[in-house]
Amino acid sequence: MKHKNARNDLTQEDVKKIFRYDKKTGALIWKTSTRGRKTGDPVARSIGAGGYYRVGINRKRYLVHRIIWLWVTGNWPKYEIDHSNENRTDNRWENLREATPSENHRNRGPQKNNTSGYKGVTRIGTQRWIAGIKLNGYRHNLGTFYSAESAYEAYCKAARKLHGKWAKL
């Protein structure tokens, strides 16, 4: 499944004419001056509702990290671009990686409504905890435990095994 914001109307050649990219800092820099901007100005001035930098090119909006992916690889990303350190404004090349939606969700911390304080751990009853992990859209039950800490240990073991480099512990 292609990313919903995939656009293939720009090429690597196009973006390299418009921008310079610094892999170490993650800065995308304008190469040309037009109204309101000067050569050498950083692109990232606008942060969208999702917390990502955006840029307008030819009256269209693009996510900066997707433009960077095209600039470096020559291809539009097939899926999503994950910021491995979870900082959506950190566009250093070492922090960007292409990910399926499932992979991208694996490195998230506990959900906002989590009451246990541990990712993958839910209270059942008054004295028991259940550990579970999702993989490819399916939730796998890892067992019930008498402490949240024990349940979390089971989650961590499964996450390292099933999610590998995408595991967020």
mmCIF file of C-alpha atoms in Angstrom:
data_model
loop_
_atom_site.group_PDB
_atom_site.id
_atom_site.type_symbol
_atom_site.label_atom_id
_atom_site.label_comp_id
_atom_site.label_asym_id
_atom_site.label_seq_id
_atom_site.Cartn_x
_atom_site.Cartn_y
_atom_site.Cartn_z
ATOM 1 C CA MET A 1 0.000 0.000 0.000
ATOM 2 C CA LYS A 2 1.465 3.321 -1.028
ATOM 3 C CA HIS A 3 1.689 6.193 1.399
ATOM 4 C CA LYS A 4 -1.427 8.349 1.193
ATOM 5 C CA ASN A 5 0.617 11.523 0.614
ATOM 6 C CA ALA A 6 2.829 10.024 -2.081
ATOM 7 C CA ARG A 7 3.433 12.410 -4.944
ATOM 8 C CA ASN A 8 5.469 11.587 -7.963
ATOM 9 C CA ASP A 9 5.235 14.886 -9.798
ATOM 10 C CA LEU A 10 8.732 15.987 -8.698
ATOM 11 C CA THR A 11 11.952 14.195 -9.557
ATOM 12 C CA GLN A 12 15.303 14.054 -7.816
ATOM 13 C CA GLU A 13 16.633 16.358 -10.521
ATOM 14 C CA ASP A 14 13.877 18.884 -9.727
ATOM 15 C CA VAL A 15 14.528 18.939 -5.998
ATOM 16 C CA LYS A 16 18.309 19.129 -6.435
ATOM 17 C CA LYS A 17 17.798 22.260 -8.557
ATOM 18 C CA ILE A 18 15.667 23.824 -5.818
ATOM 19 C CA PHE A 19 17.400 22.640 -2.630
ATOM 20 C CA ARG A 20 20.687 21.800 -1.007
ATOM 21 C CA TYR A 21 20.558 19.176 1.750
ATOM 22 C CA ASP A 22 22.939 18.826 4.691
ATOM 23 C CA LYS A 23 22.787 15.172 5.875
ATOM 24 C CA LYS A 24 24.552 15.956 9.140
ATOM 25 C CA THR A 25 22.190 18.702 10.320
ATOM 26 C CA GLY A 26 19.071 17.623 8.437
ATOM 27 C CA ALA A 27 18.650 21.103 6.977
ATOM 28 C CA LEU A 28 17.052 21.513 3.577
ATOM 29 C CA ILE A 29 18.244 24.847 2.141
ATOM 30 C CA TRP A 30 16.806 26.936 -0.690
ATOM 31 C CA LYS A 31 19.186 27.341 -3.642
ATOM 32 C CA THR A 32 17.259 30.207 -5.227
ATOM 33 C CA SER A 33 15.691 33.456 -4.079
ATOM 34 C CA THR A 34 12.045 34.226 -4.709
ATOM 35 C CA ARG A 35 9.486 36.329 -2.909
ATOM 36 C CA GLY A 36 9.873 36.051 0.814
ATOM 37 C CA ARG A 37 12.962 33.851 0.831
ATOM 38 C CA LYS A 38 16.640 34.179 0.052
ATOM 39 C CA THR A 39 19.237 31.778 -1.231
ATOM 40 C CA GLY A 40 20.643 29.929 1.773
ATOM 41 C CA ASP A 41 17.488 30.222 3.888
ATOM 42 C CA PRO A 42 16.411 27.000 5.600
ATOM 43 C CA VAL A 43 13.236 25.498 4.188
ATOM 44 C CA ALA A 44 11.768 24.346 7.456
ATOM 45 C CA ARG A 45 9.731 27.273 8.727
ATOM 46 C CA SER A 46 6.306 25.692 8.777
ATOM 47 C CA ILE A 47 5.288 22.823 11.033
ATOM 48 C CA GLY A 48 2.063 21.043 10.104
ATOM 49 C CA ALA A 49 -0.593 19.641 12.418
ATOM 50 C CA GLY A 50 1.266 16.317 12.590
ATOM 51 C CA GLY A 51 4.412 18.016 13.890
ATOM 52 C CA TYR A 52 6.416 17.581 10.665
ATOM 53 C CA TYR A 53 8.106 20.315 8.644
ATOM 54 C CA ARG A 54 6.306 21.183 5.420
ATOM 55 C CA VAL A 55 7.305 23.068 2.307
ATOM 56 C CA GLY A 56 5.368 24.501 -0.604
ATOM 57 C CA ILE A 57 6.623 23.854 -4.127
ATOM 58 C CA ASN A 58 4.669 24.918 -7.202
ATOM 59 C CA ARG A 59 1.571 25.560 -5.080
ATOM 60 C CA LYS A 60 1.641 22.093 -3.537
ATOM 61 C CA ARG A 61 2.491 21.118 0.037
ATOM 62 C CA TYR A 62 5.094 18.445 0.753
ATOM 63 C CA LEU A 63 6.484 16.932 3.928
ATOM 64 C CA VAL A 64 10.149 17.919 4.108
ATOM 65 C CA HIS A 65 11.356 14.460 5.159
ATOM 66 C CA ARG A 66 9.758 12.963 2.035
ATOM 67 C CA ILE A 67 11.478 15.577 -0.168
ATOM 68 C CA ILE A 68 14.763 14.688 1.569
ATOM 69 C CA TRP A 69 14.185 10.996 0.847
ATOM 70 C CA LEU A 70 13.709 11.822 -2.843
ATOM 71 C CA TRP A 71 16.737 14.160 -2.814
ATOM 72 C CA VAL A 72 19.038 11.444 -1.386
ATOM 73 C CA THR A 73 17.721 8.217 -2.937
ATOM 74 C CA GLY A 74 16.241 9.421 -6.227
ATOM 75 C CA ASN A 75 12.925 7.752 -5.410
ATOM 76 C CA TRP A 76 9.783 8.752 -3.601
ATOM 77 C CA PRO A 77 9.393 6.614 -0.497
ATOM 78 C CA LYS A 78 7.086 3.697 -1.104
ATOM 79 C CA TYR A 79 5.605 3.831 2.410
ATOM 80 C CA GLU A 80 6.219 6.100 5.382
ATOM 81 C CA ILE A 81 9.397 7.753 6.609
ATOM 82 C CA ASP A 82 10.102 7.021 10.255
ATOM 83 C CA HIS A 83 12.130 9.357 12.441
ATOM 84 C CA SER A 84 13.975 6.729 14.482
ATOM 85 C CA ASN A 85 14.547 9.043 17.466
ATOM 86 C CA GLU A 86 10.837 10.030 17.361
ATOM 87 C CA ASN A 87 11.676 13.728 16.870
ATOM 88 C CA ARG A 88 9.543 14.682 13.866
ATOM 89 C CA THR A 89 11.663 17.748 13.102
ATOM 90 C CA ASP A 90 15.008 15.901 13.112
ATOM 91 C CA ASN A 91 15.627 15.288 9.413
ATOM 92 C CA ARG A 92 19.249 14.175 9.640
ATOM 93 C CA TRP A 93 19.769 11.320 7.179
ATOM 94 C CA GLU A 94 20.870 8.933 9.955
ATOM 95 C CA ASN A 95 17.496 9.500 11.660
ATOM 96 C CA LEU A 96 15.311 8.717 8.630
ATOM 97 C CA ARG A 97 14.280 5.252 7.519
ATOM 98 C CA GLU A 98 11.561 3.946 5.252
ATOM 99 C CA ALA A 99 8.940 1.940 7.116
ATOM 100 C CA THR A 100 5.672 0.197 6.516
ATOM 101 C CA PRO A 101 2.879 1.586 8.710
ATOM 102 C CA SER A 102 3.204 -1.489 10.937
ATOM 103 C CA GLU A 103 6.963 -0.981 11.391
ATOM 104 C CA ASN A 104 6.483 2.719 12.061
ATOM 105 C CA HIS A 105 4.016 2.008 14.883
ATOM 106 C CA ARG A 106 6.331 -0.467 16.612
ATOM 107 C CA ASN A 107 8.677 2.159 17.985
ATOM 108 C CA ARG A 108 6.009 4.189 19.772
ATOM 109 C CA GLY A 109 5.902 4.451 23.529
ATOM 110 C CA PRO A 110 2.881 3.631 25.689
ATOM 111 C CA GLN A 111 -0.440 5.004 24.467
ATOM 112 C CA LYS A 112 -1.879 8.065 26.222
ATOM 113 C CA ASN A 113 -4.656 6.022 27.832
ATOM 114 C CA ASN A 114 -2.203 3.437 29.240
ATOM 115 C CA THR A 115 -2.753 3.153 32.996
ATOM 116 C CA SER A 116 0.011 0.638 33.768
ATOM 117 C CA GLY A 117 2.848 2.941 32.742
ATOM 118 C CA TYR A 118 4.345 0.120 30.658
ATOM 119 C CA LYS A 119 3.983 -0.432 26.945
ATOM 120 C CA GLY A 120 2.098 -3.643 26.168
ATOM 121 C CA VAL A 121 0.784 -4.085 29.717
ATOM 122 C CA THR A 122 -2.849 -3.827 30.850
ATOM 123 C CA ARG A 123 -4.458 -4.392 34.242
ATOM 124 C CA ILE A 124 -7.099 -7.104 34.472
ATOM 125 C CA GLY A 125 -9.050 -7.340 37.690
ATOM 126 C CA THR A 126 -7.485 -5.977 40.841
ATOM 127 C CA GLN A 127 -4.291 -8.025 41.115
ATOM 128 C CA ARG A 128 -3.379 -9.307 37.644
ATOM 129 C CA TRP A 129 -1.729 -7.889 34.566
ATOM 130 C CA ILE A 130 -1.763 -9.061 30.973
ATOM 131 C CA ALA A 131 1.055 -8.554 28.472
ATOM 132 C CA GLY A 132 0.436 -8.392 24.747
ATOM 133 C CA ILE A 133 2.187 -7.319 21.585
ATOM 134 C CA LYS A 134 1.011 -6.495 18.086
ATOM 135 C CA LEU A 135 2.656 -7.826 14.971
ATOM 136 C CA ASN A 136 1.301 -7.281 11.469
ATOM 137 C CA GLY A 137 -2.092 -6.204 12.777
ATOM 138 C CA TYR A 138 -2.579 -9.116 15.169
ATOM 139 C CA ARG A 139 -2.379 -8.878 18.955
ATOM 140 C CA HIS A 140 -0.493 -11.742 20.585
ATOM 141 C CA ASN A 141 -1.266 -12.525 24.238
ATOM 142 C CA LEU A 142 1.964 -13.064 26.180
ATOM 143 C CA GLY A 143 0.298 -14.234 29.388
ATOM 144 C CA THR A 144 -1.020 -12.962 32.698
ATOM 145 C CA PHE A 145 1.190 -11.880 35.572
ATOM 146 C CA TYR A 146 0.932 -10.833 39.221
ATOM 147 C CA SER A 147 2.949 -7.653 38.671
ATOM 148 C CA ALA A 148 3.112 -5.017 35.953
ATOM 149 C CA GLU A 149 6.896 -5.336 35.982
ATOM 150 C CA SER A 150 6.772 -9.075 35.202
ATOM 151 C CA ALA A 151 4.297 -8.443 32.393
ATOM 152 C CA TYR A 152 6.569 -5.744 30.998
ATOM 153 C CA GLU A 153 9.576 -8.098 31.072
ATOM 154 C CA ALA A 154 7.581 -10.517 28.915
ATOM 155 C CA TYR A 155 6.668 -7.669 26.557
ATOM 156 C CA CYS A 156 10.311 -6.547 26.248
ATOM 157 C CA LYS A 157 11.506 -10.071 25.468
ATOM 158 C CA ALA A 158 8.848 -10.468 22.757
ATOM 159 C CA ALA A 159 9.505 -6.979 21.342
ATOM 160 C CA ARG A 160 13.227 -7.640 20.943
ATOM 161 C CA LYS A 161 12.462 -10.930 19.210
ATOM 162 C CA LEU A 162 9.561 -9.797 16.990
ATOM 163 C CA HIS A 163 10.333 -6.121 16.322
ATOM 164 C CA GLY A 164 14.138 -6.131 16.271
ATOM 165 C CA LYS A 165 15.498 -2.684 15.449
ATOM 166 C CA TRP A 166 11.964 -1.284 15.560
ATOM 167 C CA ALA A 167 11.392 -2.290 19.183
ATOM 168 C CA LYS A 168 10.595 0.571 21.533
ATOM 169 C CA LEU A 169 11.099 -0.564 25.116
#
